[in-house]
Coordinates of C-alpha atoms in Angstrom, one line a residue:
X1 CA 52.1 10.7 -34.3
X2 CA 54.8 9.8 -36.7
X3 CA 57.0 12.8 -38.2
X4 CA 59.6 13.3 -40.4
X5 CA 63.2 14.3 -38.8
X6 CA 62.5 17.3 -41.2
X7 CA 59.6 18.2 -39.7
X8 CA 61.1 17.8 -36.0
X9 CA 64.5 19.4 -36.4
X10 CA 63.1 23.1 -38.0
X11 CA 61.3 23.4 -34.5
X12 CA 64.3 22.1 -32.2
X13 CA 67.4 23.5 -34.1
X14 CA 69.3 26.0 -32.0
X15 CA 66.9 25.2 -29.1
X16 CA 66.9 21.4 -27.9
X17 CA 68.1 18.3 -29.4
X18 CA 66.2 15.0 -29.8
X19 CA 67.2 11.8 -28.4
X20 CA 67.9 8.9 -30.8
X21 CA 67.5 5.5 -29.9
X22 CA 67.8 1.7 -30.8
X23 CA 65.1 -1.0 -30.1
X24 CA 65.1 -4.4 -30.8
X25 CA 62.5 -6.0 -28.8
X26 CA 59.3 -5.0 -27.2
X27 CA 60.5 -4.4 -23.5
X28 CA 62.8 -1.3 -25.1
X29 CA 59.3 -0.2 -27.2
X30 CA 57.3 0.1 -24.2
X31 CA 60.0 1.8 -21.6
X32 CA 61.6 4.4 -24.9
X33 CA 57.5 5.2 -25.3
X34 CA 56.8 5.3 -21.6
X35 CA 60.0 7.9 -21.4
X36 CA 59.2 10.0 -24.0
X37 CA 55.6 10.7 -22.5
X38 CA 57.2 11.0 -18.7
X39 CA 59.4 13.8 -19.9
X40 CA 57.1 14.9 -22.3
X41 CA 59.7 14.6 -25.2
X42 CA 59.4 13.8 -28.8
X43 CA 62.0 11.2 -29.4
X44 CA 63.5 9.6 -32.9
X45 CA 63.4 5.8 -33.1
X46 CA 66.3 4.1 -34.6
X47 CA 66.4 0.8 -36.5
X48 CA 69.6 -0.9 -37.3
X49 CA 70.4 -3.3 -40.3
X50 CA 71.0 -5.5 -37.1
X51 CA 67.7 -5.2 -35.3
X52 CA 65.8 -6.0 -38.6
X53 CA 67.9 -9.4 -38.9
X54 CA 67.5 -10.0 -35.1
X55 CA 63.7 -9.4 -34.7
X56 CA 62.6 -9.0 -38.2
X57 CA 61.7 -6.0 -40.0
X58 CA 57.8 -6.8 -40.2
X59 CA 58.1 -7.3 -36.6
X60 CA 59.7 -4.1 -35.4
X61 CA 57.4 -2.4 -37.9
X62 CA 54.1 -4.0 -36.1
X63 CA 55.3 -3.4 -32.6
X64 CA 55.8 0.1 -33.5
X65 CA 52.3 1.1 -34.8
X66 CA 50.7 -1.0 -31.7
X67 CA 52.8 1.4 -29.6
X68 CA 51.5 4.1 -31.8
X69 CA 47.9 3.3 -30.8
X70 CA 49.0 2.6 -27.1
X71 CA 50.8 5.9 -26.4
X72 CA 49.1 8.2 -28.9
X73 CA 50.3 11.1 -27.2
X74 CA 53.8 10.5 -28.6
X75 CA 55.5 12.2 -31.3
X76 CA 58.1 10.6 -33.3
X77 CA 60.5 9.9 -36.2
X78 CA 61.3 6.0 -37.3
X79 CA 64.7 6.1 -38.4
X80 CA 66.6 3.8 -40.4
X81 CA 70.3 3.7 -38.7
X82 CA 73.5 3.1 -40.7
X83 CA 71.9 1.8 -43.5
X84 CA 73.3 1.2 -47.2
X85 CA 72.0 2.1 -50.2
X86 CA 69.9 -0.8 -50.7
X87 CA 68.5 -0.6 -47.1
X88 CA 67.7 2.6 -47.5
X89 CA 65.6 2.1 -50.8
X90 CA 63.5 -0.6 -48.8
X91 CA 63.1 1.2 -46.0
X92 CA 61.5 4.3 -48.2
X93 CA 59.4 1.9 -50.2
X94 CA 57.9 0.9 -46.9
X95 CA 56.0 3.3 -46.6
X96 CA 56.7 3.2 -42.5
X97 CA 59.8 4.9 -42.2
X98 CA 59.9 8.8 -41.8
X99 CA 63.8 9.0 -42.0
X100 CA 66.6 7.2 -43.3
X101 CA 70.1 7.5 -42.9
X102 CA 72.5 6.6 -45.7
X103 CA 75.8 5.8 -44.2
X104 CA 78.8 6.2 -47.3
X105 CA 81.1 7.7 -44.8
X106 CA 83.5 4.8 -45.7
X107 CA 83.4 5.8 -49.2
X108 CA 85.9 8.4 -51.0
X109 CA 84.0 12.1 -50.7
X110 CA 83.3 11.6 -54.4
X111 CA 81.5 8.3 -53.9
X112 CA 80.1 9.2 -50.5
X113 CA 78.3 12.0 -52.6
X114 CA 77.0 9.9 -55.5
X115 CA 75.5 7.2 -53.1
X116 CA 73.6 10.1 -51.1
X117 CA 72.7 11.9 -53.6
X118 CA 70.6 8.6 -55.5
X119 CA 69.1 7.9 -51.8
X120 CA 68.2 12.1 -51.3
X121 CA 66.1 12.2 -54.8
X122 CA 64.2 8.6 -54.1
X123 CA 63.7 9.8 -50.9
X124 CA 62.5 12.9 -51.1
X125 CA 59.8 11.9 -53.8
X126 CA 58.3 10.0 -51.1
X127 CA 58.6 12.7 -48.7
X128 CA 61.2 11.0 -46.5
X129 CA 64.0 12.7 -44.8
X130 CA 67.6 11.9 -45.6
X131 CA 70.4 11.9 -42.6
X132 CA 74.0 11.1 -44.5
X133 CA 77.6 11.4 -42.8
X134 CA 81.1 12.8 -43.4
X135 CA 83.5 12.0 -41.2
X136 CA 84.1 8.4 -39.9
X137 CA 84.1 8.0 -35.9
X138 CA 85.9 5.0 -34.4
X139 CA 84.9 2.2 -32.1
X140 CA 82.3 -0.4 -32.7
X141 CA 78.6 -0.6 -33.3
X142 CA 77.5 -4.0 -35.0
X143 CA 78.6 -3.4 -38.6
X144 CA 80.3 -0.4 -38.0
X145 CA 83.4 -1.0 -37.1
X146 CA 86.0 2.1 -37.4
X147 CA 89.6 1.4 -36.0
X148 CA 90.9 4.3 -33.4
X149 CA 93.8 5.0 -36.2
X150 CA 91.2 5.2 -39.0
X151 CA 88.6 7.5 -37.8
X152 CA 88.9 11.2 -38.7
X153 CA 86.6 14.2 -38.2
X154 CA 84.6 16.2 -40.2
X155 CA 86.0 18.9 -42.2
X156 CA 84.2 21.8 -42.1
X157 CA 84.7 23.0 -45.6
X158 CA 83.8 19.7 -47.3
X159 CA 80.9 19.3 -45.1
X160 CA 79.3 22.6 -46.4
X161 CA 79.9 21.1 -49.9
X162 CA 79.2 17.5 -49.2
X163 CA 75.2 19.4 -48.2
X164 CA 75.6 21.4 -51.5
X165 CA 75.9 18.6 -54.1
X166 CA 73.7 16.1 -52.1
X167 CA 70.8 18.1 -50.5
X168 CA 70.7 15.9 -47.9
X169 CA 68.3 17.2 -45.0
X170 CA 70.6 16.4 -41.8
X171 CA 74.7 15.4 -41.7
X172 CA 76.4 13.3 -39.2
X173 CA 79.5 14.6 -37.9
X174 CA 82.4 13.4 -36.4
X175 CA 83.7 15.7 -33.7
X176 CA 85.5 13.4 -31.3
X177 CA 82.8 11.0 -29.8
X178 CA 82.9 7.3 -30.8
X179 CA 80.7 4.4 -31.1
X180 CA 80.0 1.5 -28.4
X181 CA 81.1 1.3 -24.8
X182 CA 84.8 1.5 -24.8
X183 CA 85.1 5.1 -25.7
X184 CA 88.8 7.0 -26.3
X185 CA 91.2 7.0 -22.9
X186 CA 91.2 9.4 -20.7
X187 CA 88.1 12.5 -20.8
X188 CA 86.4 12.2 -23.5
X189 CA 85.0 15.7 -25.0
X190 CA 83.2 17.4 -27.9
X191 CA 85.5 19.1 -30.5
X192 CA 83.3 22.0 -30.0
X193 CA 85.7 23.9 -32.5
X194 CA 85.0 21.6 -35.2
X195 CA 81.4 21.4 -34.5
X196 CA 81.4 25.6 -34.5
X197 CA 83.2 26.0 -37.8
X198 CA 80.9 23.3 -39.1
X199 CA 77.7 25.2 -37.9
X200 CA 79.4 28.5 -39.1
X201 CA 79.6 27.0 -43.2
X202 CA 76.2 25.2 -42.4
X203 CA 73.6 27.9 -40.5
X204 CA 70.1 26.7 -39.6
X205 CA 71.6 23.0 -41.0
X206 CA 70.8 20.0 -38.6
X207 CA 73.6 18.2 -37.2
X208 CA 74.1 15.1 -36.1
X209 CA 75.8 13.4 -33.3
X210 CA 76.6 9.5 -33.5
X211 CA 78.1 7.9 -30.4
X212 CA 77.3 9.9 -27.9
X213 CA 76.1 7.7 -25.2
X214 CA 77.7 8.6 -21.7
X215 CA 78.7 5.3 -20.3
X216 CA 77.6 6.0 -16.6
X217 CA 80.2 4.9 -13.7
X218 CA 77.6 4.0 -11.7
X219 CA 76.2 0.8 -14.8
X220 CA 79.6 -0.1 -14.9
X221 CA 80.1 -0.8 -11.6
X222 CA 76.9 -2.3 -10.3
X223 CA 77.4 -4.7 -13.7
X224 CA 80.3 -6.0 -12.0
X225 CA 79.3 -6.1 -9.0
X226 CA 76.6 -8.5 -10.2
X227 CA 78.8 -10.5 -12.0
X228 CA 79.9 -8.7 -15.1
X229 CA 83.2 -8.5 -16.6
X230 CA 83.2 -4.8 -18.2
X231 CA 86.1 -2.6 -18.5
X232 CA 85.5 0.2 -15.3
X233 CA 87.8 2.7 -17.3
X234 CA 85.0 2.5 -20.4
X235 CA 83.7 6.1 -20.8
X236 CA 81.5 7.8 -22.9
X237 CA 80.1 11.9 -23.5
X238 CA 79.9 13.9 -20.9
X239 CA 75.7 14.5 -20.5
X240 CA 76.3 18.0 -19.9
X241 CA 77.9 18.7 -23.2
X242 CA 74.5 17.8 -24.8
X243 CA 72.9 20.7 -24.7
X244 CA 75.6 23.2 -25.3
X245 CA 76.2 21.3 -28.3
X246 CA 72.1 21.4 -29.2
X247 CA 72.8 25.1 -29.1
X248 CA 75.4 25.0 -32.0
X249 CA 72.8 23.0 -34.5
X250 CA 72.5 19.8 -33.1
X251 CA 69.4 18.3 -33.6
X252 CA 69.7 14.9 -33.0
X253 CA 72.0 13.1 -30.5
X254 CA 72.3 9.2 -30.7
X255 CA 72.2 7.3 -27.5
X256 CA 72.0 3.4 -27.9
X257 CA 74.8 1.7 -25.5
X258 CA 73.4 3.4 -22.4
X259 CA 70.0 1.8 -22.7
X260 CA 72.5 -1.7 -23.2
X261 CA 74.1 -1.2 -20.1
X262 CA 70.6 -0.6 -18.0
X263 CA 69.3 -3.8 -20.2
X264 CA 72.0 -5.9 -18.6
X265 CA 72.4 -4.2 -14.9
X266 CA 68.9 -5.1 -14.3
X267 CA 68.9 -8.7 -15.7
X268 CA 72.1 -9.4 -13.8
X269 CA 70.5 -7.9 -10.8
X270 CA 67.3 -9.1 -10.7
X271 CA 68.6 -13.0 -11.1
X272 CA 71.4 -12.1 -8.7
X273 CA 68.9 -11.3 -6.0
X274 CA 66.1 -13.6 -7.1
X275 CA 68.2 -16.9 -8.0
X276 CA 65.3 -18.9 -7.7
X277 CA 63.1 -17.3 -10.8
X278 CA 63.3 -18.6 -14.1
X279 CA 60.2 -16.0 -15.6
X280 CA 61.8 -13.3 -18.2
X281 CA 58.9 -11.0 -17.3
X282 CA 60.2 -10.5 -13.5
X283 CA 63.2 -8.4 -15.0
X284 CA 61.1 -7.3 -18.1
X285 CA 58.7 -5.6 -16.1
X286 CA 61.5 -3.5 -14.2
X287 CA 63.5 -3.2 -17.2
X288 CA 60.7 -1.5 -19.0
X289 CA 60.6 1.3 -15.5
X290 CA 64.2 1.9 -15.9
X291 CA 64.5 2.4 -19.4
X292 CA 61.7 4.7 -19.4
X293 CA 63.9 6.7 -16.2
X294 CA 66.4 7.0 -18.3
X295 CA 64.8 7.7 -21.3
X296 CA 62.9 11.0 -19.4
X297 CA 66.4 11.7 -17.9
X298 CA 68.1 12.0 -21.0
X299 CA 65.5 14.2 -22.1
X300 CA 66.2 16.8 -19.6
X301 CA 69.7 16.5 -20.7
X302 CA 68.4 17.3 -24.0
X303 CA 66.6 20.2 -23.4
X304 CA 63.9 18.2 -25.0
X305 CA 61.5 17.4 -21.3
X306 CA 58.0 19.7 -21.2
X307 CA 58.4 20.5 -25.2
X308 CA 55.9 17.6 -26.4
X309 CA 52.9 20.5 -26.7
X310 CA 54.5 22.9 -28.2
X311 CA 56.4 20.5 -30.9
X312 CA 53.2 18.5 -32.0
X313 CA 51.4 22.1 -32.6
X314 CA 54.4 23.6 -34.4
X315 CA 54.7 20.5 -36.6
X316 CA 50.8 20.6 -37.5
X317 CA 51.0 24.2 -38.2
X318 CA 54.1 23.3 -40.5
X319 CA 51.8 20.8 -42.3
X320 CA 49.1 23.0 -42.2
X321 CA 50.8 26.1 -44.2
X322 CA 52.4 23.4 -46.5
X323 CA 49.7 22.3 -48.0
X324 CA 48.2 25.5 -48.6

């Protein structure tokens, strides 16, 4: 069942947040739908400007509704990630997508407002819900790329106006995490100050929280140890700051390099221990197991695991008193 973020984040704010994450090919479909129904989560699927080049758009969109059929139990948003303006207005003339993100974050507030605000009112009229940002986080995440020296977090104040003049439905902050693998030195943390001041100007908002994959030791090292070259002093969120932070409006926490990193521990791994194989569905058929561990792991994280039920009938009750 396909919902808009709308929809999903009035019955998890202040409660749980909802995992976000990037596919590209149908291995991470099957394991990110197999995990959501093992935890008995609703998840958000995110589609990057790079994912539609890589496996085409038509593609991802087809994979997505054969899942659909396959798990119907599952409830969840498709989400364009980091897209511009003129991403955004293809993905709502779709007709598929139930949530876009317009990312201007790069703009000048004033610009950053304009942009949203044209992608908000085409939207909308289609009943799709809008995700902007303020802020700009550093690190790398395909065409995002935000030097350490150039990222800078989200003001409270002009966050509480940026959502005035744009009605955008959920905002991105920035409040210390960062994209890709190679996260900030030393412990990386939440600005839980930022994100309470932000909450504070913004009550019953939805927040958003980009970057926050946890970049496990343990990937890192069995990586390497199967012949991988990755930094060991890379480190992401701490998992446990997930929920605390769910409970100060965030509704939606994005989680894409993690699912990378088990991507290439098991393919190093499995051709490691099995030099003589050659067949892509060997390691396919694990990968598509350990994503969906993960997946049902970071639910519990979350505080998302056991709320599938009770989300689907809230939602259909939502829909239900709308349209009377």
């Amino acid at each position: 069942m396909i919902v808009t973020a709308s929809e999903l984040f009035k019955v998890a704010y202040g409660k749980f947040a909802v995992g976000a994450y990037n596919i590209n090919n149908m291995e991470q479909t099957h394991g990110l739908f197999r995990g959501g129904i093992q935890s008995q989560s609703p998840f958000i699927i995110q589609i990057s400007k790079g994912a539609r080049k890589y496996a085409d758009k038509r593609m991802l969109e087809a994979m997505i509704r054969a899942a659909e059929t396959i798990y119907p139990e599952a409830v969840f948003v498709v989400h364009l990630d980091h897209g511009d303006e003129e991403t955004c207005y293809d993905c709502i003339d779709s007709g598929f997508y139930s949530s876009v993100m317009i990312d201007a974050s790069h703009e000048p507030f004033e610009k950053n407002v304009e942009i949203t605000r044209r992608v908000v009112e085409k939207a909308h009229a289609k009943g799709v819900s809008v995700e902007a940002e303020l802020g700009m986080l550093g690190g790398v995440e395909e065409d995002v790329k935000v030097e350490e020296g150039h990222a800078c977090l989200t003001d409270p104040e002009q966050a509480k106006e940026f959502v005035r003049l744009t009605g955008c439905d959920s905002l991105a902050c920035a409040i210390g995490t960062s994209h890709g693998a190679y996260k900030f030195k030393g412990k990386q943390s939440i600005r839980f100050d930022v994100l309470e001041k932000i909450q504070k100007n913004l009550p019953g908002f939805p927040l958003v929280m980009h970057g926050s994959s946890s970049v496990p030791k343990s990937e890192i090292m069995r990586i390497n140890a199967a012949g991988g070259k990755l930094d060991p002093s890379a480190c992401g969120v701490d998992d446990n700051e997930y929920l605390p932070a769910a409970k100060l409006g965030v509704t939606k926490i994005n989680i894409d390099t993690d699912g990378r990193l088990v991507w290439t521990r098991v393919h190093r791994e499995y051709f490691r221990d099995h030099p003589e194989e050659f067949d892509f569905r060997g390691p396919g058929r694990v990968f598509m197991t350990e994503y969906a561990n993960f997946i049902a792991s970071r639910s519990e994280k979350l505080g998302s695991a056991n709320t599938l039920s009770a989300v689907r009938n809230s939602i259909l009750e939502l829909r239900k008193n709308k349209a009377a």
